[in-house]
Amino acid sequence: MKNFQNLSEFYLKQLLNDTIPFWEKYSLDKKYGGYFTCIDRNGRVYDTDKFMWLQGRQLWTFSMLYNRLEKRESWLNIAKSGADFILKHGRDKKGNWYFSLNQKGTPLTHPYNIFSDCFACMGLAQYSMAAGDKKAERVALETFYNILKKRGNPAGQYSKAYPGTRPLMSFAIPMILSNLVLELEPLLDEKLVERSIDDAIDNVMNIFYDKKTGLVFEYVSPDGSHSDSYKGRLINPGHTIEAMWFMMDLFERRNDQKNIEKACDIAMRTLKFGWDKEFGGIYYFMDVKGNPVEQLEWDQKLWWVHLEALITLIKGYRLTGRKDMLKWFEIIHNYSWKHFHDEKYGEWYGYLNRRGEVLLPLKGGKWKGCYHLPRAQLVISKELERLA
Amino acid sequence: MKNFQNLSEFYLKQLLNDTIPFWEKYSLDKKYGGYFTCIDRNGRVYDTDKFMWLQGRQLWTFSMLYNRLEKRESWLNIAKSGADFILKHGRDKKGNWYFSLNQKGTPLTHPYNIFSDCFACMGLAQYSMAAGDKKAERVALETFYNILKKRGNPAGQYSKAYPGTRPLMSFAIPMILSNLVLELEPLLDEKLVERSIDDAIDNVMNIFYDKKTGLVFEYVSPDGSHSDSYKGRLINPGHTIEAMWFMMDLFERRNDQKNIEKACDIAMRTLKFGWDKEFGGIYYFMDVKGNPVEQLEWDQKLWWVHLEALITLIKGYRLTGRKDMLKWFEIIHNYSWKHFHDEKYGEWYGYLNRRGEVLLPLKGGKWKGCYHLPRAQLVISKELERLA
């Protein structure tokens, strides 16, 4: 792994010649707008429902490519199709984003999931900058403030937790906010940005990070203590490792080398904790005490976990020069390209079993769309370029 | 598989010397009452939360053993501990059953799941007959009528489905009612019983059963048509096969040999549809069109699926003499005892991967408790005895 320039070009080429063409070719709903995401191995659309996470994410991806890589008109048009579709159909009267719509845009699933709001917001913000679209900007901002308002009780009336018995805060919320606030930075008041960053860092690095185990917990009590329950014991290695590159971006921006090192420590510790020593790959879910988890898919190897790890490792290496991070980048790189990439039809499989065999022969579904792979390919390519 | 008498004794011995002692030894919460169900391979309790499904089911099992097998005082005491606990802590003010409680009985999860009501009802009804307990009987009946009342909208305010866009009925509801009504028969008006049976049979054998494919769908539209969506394409082979022995019990009671044959046909067709030809065992979830399913655990082999198949096959063989059912009973019997049974610590593993290897080394958890295994062991033992 000496020739960073070659590798940078490899990732960029994969993005432009393999990943993006797959979505350009198969995911566009030319009749109703928006994107198909339930796409079989060879490009066949097997389900036409539209899940807000993935509508927002694909909108973000094409807008981001336009903003950061190349001003391709076709990318802006693809983004526009998604923006128009979700602006027209995506929200209820209170401005909450539905979880899913049918192909035509009629709501299927109530807005029970705050991440629908997050990804719609992220997509529209990025699109507003690409297209100079004022409506997209306004709705992105409305959504952002709505997220801040409801973050304390994200599921609202759909929450199944009985109030008071075992209050738990979810790591996913500060984690995504740490990313979202940078996405929206050009649209936000500077003080709000800095305050949000402070808050996100404190949550991730102090509250959810546990000094004793050196790991990040998915759920902690509001006082920061741990709950000896399924949720309270849950470790999601991919989630932690992804959060660490969000953190590194924030620390790099603040020239905080000490905390960059800390983020790298956490990432490396989590990677080793989550690594499957027998078959390779990173587990999906683990119990901090080694108990059986409730997630039956716990030992599966997921595409996004490995992509986010690649970003964290190469970014960490660039920022610290840690040799173990470069070594692990190489290990995950080799594992991922061998197991996830589909040589025949392009793009990556999403779900492998513990042995690294294809579990579901899909390129997209209810949770996998056009997001982690292109984002990672671009970020990794750029990181490698800076190393070259 | 000639000596039915020996095999009958084997199943009974396993029930009495292996399964029940495991739960007697490890699951009793002597401090707060009720049952622990999150139990590791060797009997260690790794989580103390109390899930209503499993509280009701274990209460049912020990009451049922007392009623149908032997009047052991210790079994009645174990049942009493569960009945007292759930009667004291299990319901909200409207009489809906919480999904889960903490060890002490404080509610953790709102009553979003109608099967919490079903299993509490089933357990209390069986217990009321064992103990002659009038309060248990009254609450079982209240719960039964409440289930009938809310079956049209079982999740109530917690339903995430946007009304009207794609209404779907769940097979699980008529299926469990077909079983529940027989459980409660001694407590119910005769006409209500017969009407409920008619309704359950019509739902299972006509509405959810699809003539074209010969399979039972997990979800259909209210007009009986199929929805080309994740839920609408879903086949749960174990669920169908289990329902077929519920149906056979109803048809046997009515001397309806023609429909017994039909139930056997459906069961055998589903078994072959769901059988993993490469590694053996029955898949957990399938898409009727062969598309990728949304359940990442789709290819796993679950204990209850195989136990329910054993019941259906031996009952079907007794009722029809079909040789293929006896042959498949033998195949599933051999598969199950080889892969699920834990020779060292007793009881059965719940979750195997596709290859039949242990995926989670637990004997109980959030969804597996003291229910399918002892019920199947007793029913199979009795069926085999009738064949001997």
PDB file of N, CA, C and O in Angstrom, chain A residues 149-177:
ATOM      1  N   LYS A 149     -35.898  20.371  17.951  1.00  0.00           N
ATOM      2  CA  LYS A 149     -37.025  20.456  18.882  1.00  0.00           C
ATOM      3  C   LYS A 149     -37.444  19.080  19.384  1.00  0.00           C
ATOM      4  O   LYS A 149     -37.767  18.908  20.557  1.00  0.00           O
ATOM      5  N   LYS A 150     -37.443  18.100  18.486  1.00  0.00           N
ATOM      6  CA  LYS A 150     -37.980  16.799  18.908  1.00  0.00           C
ATOM      7  C   LYS A 150     -36.908  15.768  19.247  1.00  0.00           C
ATOM      8  O   LYS A 150     -37.227  14.608  19.515  1.00  0.00           O
ATOM      9  N   ARG A 151     -35.651  16.180  19.282  1.00  0.00           N
ATOM     10  CA  ARG A 151     -34.596  15.198  19.528  1.00  0.00           C
ATOM     11  C   ARG A 151     -34.700  14.538  20.900  1.00  0.00           C
ATOM     12  O   ARG A 151     -34.223  13.422  21.095  1.00  0.00           O
ATOM     13  N   GLY A 152     -35.312  15.208  21.862  1.00  0.00           N
ATOM     14  CA  GLY A 152     -35.455  14.627  23.197  1.00  0.00           C
ATOM     15  C   GLY A 152     -36.452  13.480  23.232  1.00  0.00           C
ATOM     16  O   GLY A 152     -36.386  12.606  24.093  1.00  0.00           O
ATOM     17  N   ASN A 153     -37.381  13.478  22.287  1.00  0.00           N
ATOM     18  CA  ASN A 153     -38.389  12.411  22.226  1.00  0.00           C
ATOM     19  C   ASN A 153     -38.633  12.080  20.761  1.00  0.00           C
ATOM     20  O   ASN A 153     -39.700  12.349  20.209  1.00  0.00           O
ATOM     21  N   PRO A 154     -37.614  11.504  20.110  1.00  0.00           N
ATOM     22  CA  PRO A 154     -37.627  11.406  18.654  1.00  0.00           C
ATOM     23  C   PRO A 154     -38.781  10.595  18.069  1.00  0.00           C
ATOM     24  O   PRO A 154     -39.246  10.897  16.983  1.00  0.00           O
ATOM     25  N   ALA A 155     -39.258   9.574  18.774  1.00  0.00           N
ATOM     26  CA  ALA A 155     -40.331   8.756  18.198  1.00  0.00           C
ATOM     27  C   ALA A 155     -41.708   9.324  18.514  1.00  0.00           C
ATOM     28  O   ALA A 155     -42.711   8.862  17.976  1.00  0.00           O
ATOM     29  N   GLY A 156     -41.760  10.332  19.402  1.00  0.00           N
ATOM     30  CA  GLY A 156     -43.031  10.968  19.720  1.00  0.00           C
ATOM     31  C   GLY A 156     -44.072   9.964  20.173  1.00  0.00           C
ATOM     32  O   GLY A 156     -43.788   9.076  20.980  1.00  0.00           O
ATOM     33  N   GLN A 157     -45.273  10.084  19.611  1.00  0.00           N
ATOM     34  CA  GLN A 157     -46.382   9.223  20.026  1.00  0.00           C
ATOM     35  C   GLN A 157     -46.156   7.756  19.668  1.00  0.00           C
ATOM     36  O   GLN A 157     -46.865   6.885  20.149  1.00  0.00           O
ATOM     37  N   TYR A 158     -45.187   7.496  18.784  1.00  0.00           N
ATOM     38  CA  TYR A 158     -44.947   6.109  18.373  1.00  0.00           C
ATOM     39  C   TYR A 158     -43.943   5.403  19.280  1.00  0.00           C
ATOM     40  O   TYR A 158     -43.636   4.233  19.083  1.00  0.00           O
ATOM     41  N   SER A 159     -43.416   6.134  20.250  1.00  0.00           N
ATOM     42  CA  SER A 159     -42.470   5.515  21.177  1.00  0.00           C
ATOM     43  C   SER A 159     -43.177   4.448  21.998  1.00  0.00           C
ATOM     44  O   SER A 159     -44.243   4.667  22.555  1.00  0.00           O
ATOM     45  N   LYS A 160     -42.555   3.290  22.083  1.00  0.00           N
ATOM     46  CA  LYS A 160     -43.148   2.194  22.842  1.00  0.00           C
ATOM     47  C   LYS A 160     -42.625   2.148  24.276  1.00  0.00           C
ATOM     48  O   LYS A 160     -43.074   1.344  25.075  1.00  0.00           O
ATOM     49  N   ALA A 161     -41.640   2.995  24.565  1.00  0.00           N
ATOM     50  CA  ALA A 161     -41.042   2.953  25.903  1.00  0.00           C
ATOM     51  C   ALA A 161     -41.980   3.584  26.920  1.00  0.00           C
ATOM     52  O   ALA A 161     -42.467   4.699  26.732  1.00  0.00           O
ATOM     53  N   TYR A 162     -42.234   2.874  28.008  1.00  0.00           N
ATOM     54  CA  TYR A 162     -43.054   3.411  29.086  1.00  0.00           C
ATOM     55  C   TYR A 162     -42.244   4.492  29.796  1.00  0.00           C
ATOM     56  O   TYR A 162     -41.113   4.250  30.211  1.00  0.00           O
ATOM     57  N   PRO A 163     -42.821   5.691  29.925  1.00  0.00           N
ATOM     58  CA  PRO A 163     -41.995   6.801  30.413  1.00  0.00           C
ATOM     59  C   PRO A 163     -41.502   6.587  31.842  1.00  0.00           C
ATOM     60  O   PRO A 163     -42.260   6.163  32.704  1.00  0.00           O
ATOM     61  N   GLY A 164     -40.242   6.861  32.048  1.00  0.00           N
ATOM     62  CA  GLY A 164     -39.717   6.918  33.414  1.00  0.00           C
ATOM     63  C   GLY A 164     -39.028   5.675  33.918  1.00  0.00           C
ATOM     64  O   GLY A 164     -38.106   5.765  34.718  1.00  0.00           O
ATOM     65  N   THR A 165     -39.460   4.491  33.468  1.00  0.00           N
ATOM     66  CA  THR A 165     -38.888   3.282  34.065  1.00  0.00           C
ATOM     67  C   THR A 165     -37.408   3.134  33.739  1.00  0.00           C
ATOM     68  O   THR A 165     -36.594   2.849  34.612  1.00  0.00           O
ATOM     69  N   ARG A 166     -37.088   3.291  32.469  1.00  0.00           N
ATOM     70  CA  ARG A 166     -35.688   3.127  32.080  1.00  0.00           C
ATOM     71  C   ARG A 166     -35.375   4.079  30.935  1.00  0.00           C
ATOM     72  O   ARG A 166     -35.245   3.664  29.782  1.00  0.00           O
ATOM     73  N   PRO A 167     -35.282   5.364  31.240  1.00  0.00           N
ATOM     74  CA  PRO A 167     -35.008   6.322  30.172  1.00  0.00           C
ATOM     75  C   PRO A 167     -33.623   6.074  29.584  1.00  0.00           C
ATOM     76  O   PRO A 167     -32.659   5.895  30.318  1.00  0.00           O
ATOM     77  N   LEU A 168     -33.558   6.032  28.265  1.00  0.00           N
ATOM     78  CA  LEU A 168     -32.281   5.815  27.591  1.00  0.00           C
ATOM     79  C   LEU A 168     -32.142   6.811  26.448  1.00  0.00           C
ATOM     80  O   LEU A 168     -33.108   7.102  25.749  1.00  0.00           O
ATOM     81  N   MET A 169     -30.947   7.331  26.286  1.00  0.00           N
ATOM     82  CA  MET A 169     -30.664   8.214  25.159  1.00  0.00           C
ATOM     83  C   MET A 169     -29.930   7.409  24.096  1.00  0.00           C
ATOM     84  O   MET A 169     -29.087   6.576  24.416  1.00  0.00           O
ATOM     85  N   SER A 170     -30.253   7.708  22.833  1.00  0.00           N
ATOM     86  CA  SER A 170     -29.659   6.955  21.734  1.00  0.00           C
ATOM     87  C   SER A 170     -28.457   7.696  21.151  1.00  0.00           C
ATOM     88  O   SER A 170     -28.523   8.886  20.842  1.00  0.00           O
ATOM     89  N   PHE A 171     -27.376   6.960  20.977  1.00  0.00           N
ATOM     90  CA  PHE A 171     -26.148   7.492  20.393  1.00  0.00           C
ATOM     91  C   PHE A 171     -26.371   8.016  18.974  1.00  0.00           C
ATOM     92  O   PHE A 171     -25.695   8.945  18.518  1.00  0.00           O
ATOM     93  N   ALA A 172     -27.330   7.431  18.282  1.00  0.00           N
ATOM     94  CA  ALA A 172     -27.544   7.789  16.878  1.00  0.00           C
ATOM     95  C   ALA A 172     -27.874   9.272  16.716  1.00  0.00           C
ATOM     96  O   ALA A 172     -27.528   9.886  15.709  1.00  0.00           O
ATOM     97  N   ILE A 173     -28.528   9.857  17.707  1.00  0.00           N
ATOM     98  CA  ILE A 173     -28.973  11.253  17.580  1.00  0.00           C
ATOM     99  C   ILE A 173     -27.799  12.238  17.608  1.00  0.00           C
ATOM    100  O   ILE A 173     -27.603  12.977  16.641  1.00  0.00           O
ATOM    101  N   PRO A 174     -26.986  12.276  18.672  1.00  0.00           N
ATOM    102  CA  PRO A 174     -25.841  13.204  18.614  1.00  0.00           C
ATOM    103  C   PRO A 174     -24.897  12.877  17.471  1.00  0.00           C
ATOM    104  O   PRO A 174     -24.275  13.775  16.896  1.00  0.00           O
ATOM    105  N   MET A 175     -24.811  11.601  17.131  1.00  0.00           N
ATOM    106  CA  MET A 175     -23.906  11.223  16.065  1.00  0.00           C
ATOM    107  C   MET A 175     -24.323  11.847  14.743  1.00  0.00           C
ATOM    108  O   MET A 175     -23.519  12.458  14.043  1.00  0.00           O
ATOM    109  N   ILE A 176     -25.598  11.717  14.412  1.00  0.00           N
ATOM    110  CA  ILE A 176     -26.015  12.261  13.121  1.00  0.00           C
ATOM    111  C   ILE A 176     -26.018  13.786  13.166  1.00  0.00           C
ATOM    112  O   ILE A 176     -25.708  14.448  12.176  1.00  0.00           O
ATOM    113  N   LEU A 177     -26.318  14.356  14.336  1.00  0.00           N
ATOM    114  CA  LEU A 177     -26.302  15.815  14.426  1.00  0.00           C
ATOM    115  C   LEU A 177     -24.896  16.367  14.212  1.00  0.00           C
ATOM    116  O   LEU A 177     -24.729  17.442  13.629  1.00  0.00           O
TER     117      LEU A 177
END
